[in-house]
CSV table of C-alpha atoms in Angstrom, one decimal:
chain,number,residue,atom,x,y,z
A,1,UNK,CA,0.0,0.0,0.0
A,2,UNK,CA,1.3,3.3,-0.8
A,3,UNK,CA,1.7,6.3,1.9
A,4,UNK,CA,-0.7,8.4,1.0
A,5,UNK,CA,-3.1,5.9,-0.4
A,6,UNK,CA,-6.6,7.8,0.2
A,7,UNK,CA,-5.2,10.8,0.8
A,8,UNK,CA,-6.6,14.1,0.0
A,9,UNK,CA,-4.4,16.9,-0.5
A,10,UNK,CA,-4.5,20.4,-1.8
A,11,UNK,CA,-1.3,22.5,-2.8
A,12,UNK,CA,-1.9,26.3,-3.6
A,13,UNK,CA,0.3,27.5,-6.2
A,14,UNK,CA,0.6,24.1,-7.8
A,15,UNK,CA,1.0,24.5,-11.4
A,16,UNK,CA,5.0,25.7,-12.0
A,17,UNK,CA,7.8,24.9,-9.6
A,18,UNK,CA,8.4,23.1,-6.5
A,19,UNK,CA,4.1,23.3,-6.2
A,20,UNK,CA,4.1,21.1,-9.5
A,21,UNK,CA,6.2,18.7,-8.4
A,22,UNK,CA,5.0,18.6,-5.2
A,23,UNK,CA,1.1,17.8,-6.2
A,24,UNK,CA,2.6,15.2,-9.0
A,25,UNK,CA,4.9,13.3,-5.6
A,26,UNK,CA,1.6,13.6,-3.5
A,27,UNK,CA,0.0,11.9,-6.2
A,28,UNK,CA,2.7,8.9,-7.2
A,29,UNK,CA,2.1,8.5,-3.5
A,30,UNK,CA,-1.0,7.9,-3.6
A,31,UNK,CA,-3.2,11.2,-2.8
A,32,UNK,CA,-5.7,12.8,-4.9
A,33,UNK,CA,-5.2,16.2,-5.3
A,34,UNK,CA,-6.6,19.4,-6.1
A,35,UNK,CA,-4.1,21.6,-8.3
A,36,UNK,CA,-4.7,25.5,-7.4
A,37,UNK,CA,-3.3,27.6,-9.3
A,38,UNK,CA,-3.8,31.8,-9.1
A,39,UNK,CA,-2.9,32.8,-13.5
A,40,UNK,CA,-1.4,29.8,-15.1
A,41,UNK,CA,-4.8,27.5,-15.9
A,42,UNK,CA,-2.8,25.9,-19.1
A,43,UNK,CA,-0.1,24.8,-16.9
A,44,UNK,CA,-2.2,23.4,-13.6
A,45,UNK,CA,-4.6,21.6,-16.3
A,46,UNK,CA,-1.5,20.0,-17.5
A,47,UNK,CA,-0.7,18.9,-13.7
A,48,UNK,CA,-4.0,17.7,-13.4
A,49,UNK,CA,-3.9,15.5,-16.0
A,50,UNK,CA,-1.1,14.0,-15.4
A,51,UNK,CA,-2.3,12.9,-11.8
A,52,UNK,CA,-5.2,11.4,-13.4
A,53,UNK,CA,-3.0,9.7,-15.8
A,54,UNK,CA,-1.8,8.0,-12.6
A,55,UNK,CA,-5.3,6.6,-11.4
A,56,UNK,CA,-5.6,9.2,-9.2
A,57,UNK,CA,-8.4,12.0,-9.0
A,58,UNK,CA,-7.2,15.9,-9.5
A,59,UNK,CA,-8.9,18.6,-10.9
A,60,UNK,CA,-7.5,21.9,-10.9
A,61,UNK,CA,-9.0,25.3,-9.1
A,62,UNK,CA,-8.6,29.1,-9.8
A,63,UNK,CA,-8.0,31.0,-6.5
A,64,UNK,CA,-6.1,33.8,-5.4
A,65,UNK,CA,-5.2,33.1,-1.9
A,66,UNK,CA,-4.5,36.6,-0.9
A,67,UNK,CA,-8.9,36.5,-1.1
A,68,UNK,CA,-10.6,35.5,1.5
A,69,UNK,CA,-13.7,34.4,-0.4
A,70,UNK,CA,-11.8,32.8,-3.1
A,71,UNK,CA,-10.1,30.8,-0.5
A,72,UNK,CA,-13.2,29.7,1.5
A,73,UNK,CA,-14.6,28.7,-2.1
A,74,UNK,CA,-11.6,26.7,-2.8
A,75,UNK,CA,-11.8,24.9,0.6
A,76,UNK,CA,-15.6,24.2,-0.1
A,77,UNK,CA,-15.3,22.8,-3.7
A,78,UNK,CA,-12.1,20.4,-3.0
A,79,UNK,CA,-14.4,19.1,0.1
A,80,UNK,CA,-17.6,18.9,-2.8
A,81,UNK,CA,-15.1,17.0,-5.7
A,82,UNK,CA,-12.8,15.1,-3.3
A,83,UNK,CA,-14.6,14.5,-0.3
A,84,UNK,CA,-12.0,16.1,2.2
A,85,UNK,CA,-9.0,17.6,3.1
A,86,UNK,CA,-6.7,15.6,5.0
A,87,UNK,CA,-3.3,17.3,3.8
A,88,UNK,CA,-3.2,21.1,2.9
A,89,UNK,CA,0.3,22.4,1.2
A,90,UNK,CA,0.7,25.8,1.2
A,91,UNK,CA,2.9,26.5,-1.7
A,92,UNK,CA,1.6,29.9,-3.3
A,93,UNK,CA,4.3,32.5,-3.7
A,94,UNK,CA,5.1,35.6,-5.5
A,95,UNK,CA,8.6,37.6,-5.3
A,96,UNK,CA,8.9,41.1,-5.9
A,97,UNK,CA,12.5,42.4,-5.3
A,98,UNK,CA,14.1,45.5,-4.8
A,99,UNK,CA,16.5,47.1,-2.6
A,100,UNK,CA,14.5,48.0,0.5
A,101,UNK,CA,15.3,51.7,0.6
A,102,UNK,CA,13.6,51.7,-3.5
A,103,UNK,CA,10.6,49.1,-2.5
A,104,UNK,CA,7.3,50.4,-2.9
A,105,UNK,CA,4.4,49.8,-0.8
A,106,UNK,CA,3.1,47.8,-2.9
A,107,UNK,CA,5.9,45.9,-3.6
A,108,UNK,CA,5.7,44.9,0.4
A,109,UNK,CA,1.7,44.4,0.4
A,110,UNK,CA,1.6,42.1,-2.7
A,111,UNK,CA,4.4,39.7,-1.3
A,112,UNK,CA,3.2,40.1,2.1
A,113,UNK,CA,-0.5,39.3,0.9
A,114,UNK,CA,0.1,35.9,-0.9
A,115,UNK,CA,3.6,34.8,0.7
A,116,UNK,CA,1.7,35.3,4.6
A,117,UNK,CA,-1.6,36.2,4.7
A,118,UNK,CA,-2.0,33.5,2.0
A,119,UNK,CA,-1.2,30.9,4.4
A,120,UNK,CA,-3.0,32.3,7.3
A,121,UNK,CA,-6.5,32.8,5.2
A,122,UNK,CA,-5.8,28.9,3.5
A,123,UNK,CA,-4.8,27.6,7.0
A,124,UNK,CA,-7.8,29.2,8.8
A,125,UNK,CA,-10.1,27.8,6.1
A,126,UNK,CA,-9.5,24.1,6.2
A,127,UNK,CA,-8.8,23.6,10.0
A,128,UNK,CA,-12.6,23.6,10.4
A,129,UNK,CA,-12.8,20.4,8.5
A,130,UNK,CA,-9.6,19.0,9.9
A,131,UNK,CA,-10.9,19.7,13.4
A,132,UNK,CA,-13.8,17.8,12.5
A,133,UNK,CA,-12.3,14.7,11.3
A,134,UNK,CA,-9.5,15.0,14.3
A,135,UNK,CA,-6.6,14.7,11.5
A,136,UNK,CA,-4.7,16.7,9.0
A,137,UNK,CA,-1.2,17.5,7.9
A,138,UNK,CA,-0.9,21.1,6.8
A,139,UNK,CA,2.7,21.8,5.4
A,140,UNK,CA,3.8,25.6,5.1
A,141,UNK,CA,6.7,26.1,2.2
A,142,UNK,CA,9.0,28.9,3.8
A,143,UNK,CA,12.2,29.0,2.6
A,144,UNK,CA,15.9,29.2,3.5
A,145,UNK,CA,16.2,33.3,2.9
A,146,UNK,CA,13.4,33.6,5.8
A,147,UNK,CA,16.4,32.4,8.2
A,148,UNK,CA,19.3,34.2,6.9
A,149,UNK,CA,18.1,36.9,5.4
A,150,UNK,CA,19.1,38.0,1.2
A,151,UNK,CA,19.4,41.7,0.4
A,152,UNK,CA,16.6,42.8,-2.1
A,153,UNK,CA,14.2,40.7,-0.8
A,154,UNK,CA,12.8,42.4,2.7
A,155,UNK,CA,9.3,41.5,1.7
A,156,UNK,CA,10.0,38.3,0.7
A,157,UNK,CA,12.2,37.1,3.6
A,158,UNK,CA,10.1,39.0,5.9
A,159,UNK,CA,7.0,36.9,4.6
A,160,UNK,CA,9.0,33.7,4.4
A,161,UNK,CA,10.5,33.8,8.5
A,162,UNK,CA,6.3,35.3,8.9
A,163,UNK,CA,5.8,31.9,8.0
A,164,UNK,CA,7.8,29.6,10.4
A,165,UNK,CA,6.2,31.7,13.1
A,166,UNK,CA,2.7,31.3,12.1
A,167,UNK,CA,3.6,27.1,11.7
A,168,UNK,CA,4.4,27.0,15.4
A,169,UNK,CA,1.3,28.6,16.7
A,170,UNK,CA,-0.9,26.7,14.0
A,171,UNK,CA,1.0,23.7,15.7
A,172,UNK,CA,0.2,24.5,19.3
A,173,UNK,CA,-3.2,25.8,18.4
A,174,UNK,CA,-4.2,22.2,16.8
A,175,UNK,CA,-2.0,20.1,17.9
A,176,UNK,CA,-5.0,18.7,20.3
A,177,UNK,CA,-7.2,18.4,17.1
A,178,UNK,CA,-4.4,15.5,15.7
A,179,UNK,CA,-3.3,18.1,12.8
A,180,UNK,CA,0.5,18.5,13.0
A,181,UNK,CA,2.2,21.8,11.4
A,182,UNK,CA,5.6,21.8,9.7
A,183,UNK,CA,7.5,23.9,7.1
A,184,UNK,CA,9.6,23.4,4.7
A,185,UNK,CA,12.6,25.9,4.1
A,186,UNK,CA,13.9,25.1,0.4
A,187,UNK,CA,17.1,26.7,-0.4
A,188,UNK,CA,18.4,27.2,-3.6
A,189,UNK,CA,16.3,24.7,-6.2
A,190,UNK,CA,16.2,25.4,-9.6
A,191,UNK,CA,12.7,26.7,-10.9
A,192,UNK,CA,11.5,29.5,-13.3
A,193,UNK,CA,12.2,31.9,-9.9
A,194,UNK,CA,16.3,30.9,-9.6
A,195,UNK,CA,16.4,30.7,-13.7
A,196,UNK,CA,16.0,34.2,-13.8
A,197,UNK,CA,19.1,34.4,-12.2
A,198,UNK,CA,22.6,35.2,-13.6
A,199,UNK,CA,25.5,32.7,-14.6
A,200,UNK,CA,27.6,34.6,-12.1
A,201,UNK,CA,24.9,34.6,-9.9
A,202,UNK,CA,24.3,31.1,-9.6
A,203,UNK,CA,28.1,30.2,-9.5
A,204,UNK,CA,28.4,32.5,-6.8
A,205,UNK,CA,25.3,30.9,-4.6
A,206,UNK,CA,26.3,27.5,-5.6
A,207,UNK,CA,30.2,27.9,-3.5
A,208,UNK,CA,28.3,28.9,-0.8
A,209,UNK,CA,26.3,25.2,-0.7
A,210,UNK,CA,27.8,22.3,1.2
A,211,UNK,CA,27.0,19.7,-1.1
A,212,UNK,CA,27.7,22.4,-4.4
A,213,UNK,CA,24.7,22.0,-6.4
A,214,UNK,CA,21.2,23.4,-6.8
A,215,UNK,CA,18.3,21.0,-5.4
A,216,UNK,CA,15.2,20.3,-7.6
A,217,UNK,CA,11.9,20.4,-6.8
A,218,UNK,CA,11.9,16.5,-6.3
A,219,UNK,CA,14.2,17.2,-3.4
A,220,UNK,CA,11.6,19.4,-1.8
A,221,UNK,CA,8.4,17.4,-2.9
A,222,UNK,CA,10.3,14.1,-1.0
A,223,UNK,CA,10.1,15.6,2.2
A,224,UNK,CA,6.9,17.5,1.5
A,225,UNK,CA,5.6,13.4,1.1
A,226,UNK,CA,7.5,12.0,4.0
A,227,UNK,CA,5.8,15.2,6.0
A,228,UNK,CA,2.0,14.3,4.8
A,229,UNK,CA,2.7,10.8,5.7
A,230,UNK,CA,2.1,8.5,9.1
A,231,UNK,CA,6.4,8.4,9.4
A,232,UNK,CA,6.2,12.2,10.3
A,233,UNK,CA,3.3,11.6,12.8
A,234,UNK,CA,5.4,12.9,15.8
A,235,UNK,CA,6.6,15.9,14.3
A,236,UNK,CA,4.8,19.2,14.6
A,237,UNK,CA,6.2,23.0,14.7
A,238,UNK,CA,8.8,21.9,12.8
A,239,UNK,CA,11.5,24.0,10.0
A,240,UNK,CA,12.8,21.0,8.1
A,241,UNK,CA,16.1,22.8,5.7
A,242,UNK,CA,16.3,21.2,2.1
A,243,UNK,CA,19.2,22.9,1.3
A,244,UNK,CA,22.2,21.5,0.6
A,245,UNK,CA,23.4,22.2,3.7
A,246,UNK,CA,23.5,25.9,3.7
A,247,UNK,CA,21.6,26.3,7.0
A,248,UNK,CA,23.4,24.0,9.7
B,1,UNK,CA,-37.1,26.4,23.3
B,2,UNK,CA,-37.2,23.5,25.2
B,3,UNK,CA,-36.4,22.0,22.2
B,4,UNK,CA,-33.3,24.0,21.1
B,5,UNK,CA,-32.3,24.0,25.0
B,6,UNK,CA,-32.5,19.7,24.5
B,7,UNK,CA,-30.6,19.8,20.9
B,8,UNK,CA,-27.9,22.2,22.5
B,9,UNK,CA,-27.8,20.1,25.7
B,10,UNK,CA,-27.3,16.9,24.1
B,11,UNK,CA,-24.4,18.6,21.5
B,12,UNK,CA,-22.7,19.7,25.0
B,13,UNK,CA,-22.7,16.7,26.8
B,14,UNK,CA,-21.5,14.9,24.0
B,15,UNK,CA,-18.6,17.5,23.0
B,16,UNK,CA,-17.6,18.4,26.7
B,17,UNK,CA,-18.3,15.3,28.1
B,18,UNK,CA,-19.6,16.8,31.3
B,19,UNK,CA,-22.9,15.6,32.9
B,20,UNK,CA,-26.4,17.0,31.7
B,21,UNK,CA,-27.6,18.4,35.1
B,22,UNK,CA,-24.4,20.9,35.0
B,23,UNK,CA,-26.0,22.3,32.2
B,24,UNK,CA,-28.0,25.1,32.8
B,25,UNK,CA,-28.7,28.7,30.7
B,26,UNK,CA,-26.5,30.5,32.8
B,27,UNK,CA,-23.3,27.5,32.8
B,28,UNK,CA,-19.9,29.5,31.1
B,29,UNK,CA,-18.4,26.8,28.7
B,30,UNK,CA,-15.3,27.9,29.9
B,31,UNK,CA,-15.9,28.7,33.4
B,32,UNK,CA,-18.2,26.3,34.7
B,33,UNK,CA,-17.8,23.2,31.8
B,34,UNK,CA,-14.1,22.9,31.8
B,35,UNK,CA,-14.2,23.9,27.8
B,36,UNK,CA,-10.9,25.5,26.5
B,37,UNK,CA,-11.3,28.1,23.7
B,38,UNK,CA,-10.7,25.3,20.9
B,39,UNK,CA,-13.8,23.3,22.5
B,40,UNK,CA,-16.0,26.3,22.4
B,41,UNK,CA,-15.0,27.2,18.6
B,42,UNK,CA,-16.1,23.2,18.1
B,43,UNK,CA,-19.4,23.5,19.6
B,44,UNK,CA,-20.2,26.7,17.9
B,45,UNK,CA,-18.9,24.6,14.6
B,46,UNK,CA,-21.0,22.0,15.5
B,47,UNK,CA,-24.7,24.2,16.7
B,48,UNK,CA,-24.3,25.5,12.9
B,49,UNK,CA,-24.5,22.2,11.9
B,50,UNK,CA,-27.0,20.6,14.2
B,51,UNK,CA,-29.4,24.2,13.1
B,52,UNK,CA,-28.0,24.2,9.9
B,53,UNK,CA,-26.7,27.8,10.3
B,54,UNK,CA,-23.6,29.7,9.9
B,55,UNK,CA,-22.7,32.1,12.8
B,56,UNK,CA,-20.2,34.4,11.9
B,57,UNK,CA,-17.0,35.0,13.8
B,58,UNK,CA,-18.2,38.3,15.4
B,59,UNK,CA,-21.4,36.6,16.8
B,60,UNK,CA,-19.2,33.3,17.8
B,61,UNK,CA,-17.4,35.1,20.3
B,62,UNK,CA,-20.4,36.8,22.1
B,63,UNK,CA,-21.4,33.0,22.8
B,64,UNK,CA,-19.6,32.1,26.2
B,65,UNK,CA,-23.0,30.5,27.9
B,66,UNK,CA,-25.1,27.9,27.7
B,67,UNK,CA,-28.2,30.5,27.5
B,68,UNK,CA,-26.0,32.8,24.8
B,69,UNK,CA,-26.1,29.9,22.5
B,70,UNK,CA,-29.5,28.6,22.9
B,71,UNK,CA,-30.9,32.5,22.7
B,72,UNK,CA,-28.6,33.3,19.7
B,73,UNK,CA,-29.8,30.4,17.9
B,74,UNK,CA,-33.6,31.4,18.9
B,75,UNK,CA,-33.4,34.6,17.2
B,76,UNK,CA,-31.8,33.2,14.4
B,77,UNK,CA,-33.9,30.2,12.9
């Protein structure tokens, strides 16, 4: 039997990056899934279709999770198609870099909005039903910047480290309901966000990784899996580093 | 009445676990029913289900009694 045979689970932000691969590993696993994503619809169709290739049931849902109605509407329609929730991966995230003395407002509130208030609003929306069945796994994607820092990204970092807080007081808020919280602190994995990046750049960030390469978003979707799954059932609060070793 | 009071009643007992003559209109879920504040947000959860209802979180948190609930849910049928 597979770990995640009969699993629900819902990943925000699933149709690029580490949120594709992690909905596709939920699903090799096991899990149906619904595939959120907020612009791309070609791309999370694509996703979806995939997991069904596997024998598994996905379908794909539009919602910005910065919107507090959109969100309560995705909760409700993955419950309607899928039955419930029992693992909620919140993987939606937007950058918007600048040096912080040139960031605009804006520049803060629209990172802010998805990156934290994202996961509050998707987190706040599905513990009902996890409550109710006394079970869930909710998995936070943070990421290694929101520990150390990175010049030109104050929003992002500041949303990212906003995110390991809010993971240990979802933890200790539900942790009596049998839903465990954890995070997930990628480092430096090779998506459409690090591709924008400069040769230089990357040969620069790659001397300062232990085991001197980038990661992939299999690396991250593997412990996103072992997270969701009964072998992580003792863990909760938790900041597990996928990153080469840059954060010892 | 008697019969919200007996659908609310039987939702306590069964959430708290407490015994049905400590329930009366004036009982505090907290104070007098040993309910922390994740036990009240489940029986609120649960009257909307039981009165097929949706009390909104602004109402939820005036409901710290057994008579809030049973009143609240009165005036809102």
């Amino acid at each position: 039997m597979m770990k995640l045979e009969g699993k629900v689970a819902l990943v925000t932000g699933a149709s690029r990056g580490i949120g594709r691969e992690i909905a596709l590993q939920l699903a090799r696993n096991g899990a149906n899934v619904a595939v959120n994503y907020s612009g791309s619809q070609e791309k999370a169709e694509q996703v979806a279709k995939e997991i069904q290739e596997m024998g598994r049931k996905a379908f794909v849902i539009q919602a910005n999770v910065a919107d507090t109605d959109q969100v309560q509407g995705m909760i409700k329609q993955t419950i309607d198609e899928l039955g419930k929730i029992d693992i909620l991966v919140n993987n939606a995230g937007v950058t918007r870099d600048n040096l912080l003395i040139r960031m605009k407002d804006d520049e803060w509130d629209d990172v802010m909005s998805i990156n934290l208030k994202g996961v509050f609003l998707t987190t706040k929306a599905v513990s009902r039903s996890m409550m109710k069945q006394r079970s869930g796994r909710i998995i936070n994607i943070s990421s290694i910047v929101g520990v150390t820092g990175n010049p030109g990204q104050a929003n992002y970092v500041a949303a990212k480290a906003g995110v390991i807080g809010l993971t240990k007081t979802t933890a200790k808020e539900l942790s009596s309901r049998g839903i465990t919280v954890n995070a997930v602190a990628p480092g430096f994995i090779e998506t459409d966000m690090t591709d924008k990046l400069t040769v230089e750049i990357q040969d620069e960030m790659k001397k300062q990784i232990p085991l001197a390469r980038f990661g992939q978003p299999e690396d991250i979707a593997n412990v996103v899996v072992f997270l969701a799954s009964d072998d992580a059932s003792y863990m909760t609060g938790q900041t597990l580093h996928v990153d080469g070793g840059m954060v010892m | 009445m008697a019969e919200v009071l007996e659908r609310v009643t039987k939702i306590i007992v069964d959430r708290l676990g407490v015994d049905e003559s400590e329930i009366k209109l004036e009982a505090s879920f907290k104070e007098d029913l040993g309910a922390d504040s994740l036990d009240v947000v489940e029986l609120v959860m649960e009257l909307e289900d039981e009165f097929d209802m949706v009390i909104s979180d602004e109402d939820a948190e005036k409901i710290g009694s057994v008579g809030d609930a049973v009143t609240y849910i009165q005036n809102n049928m």
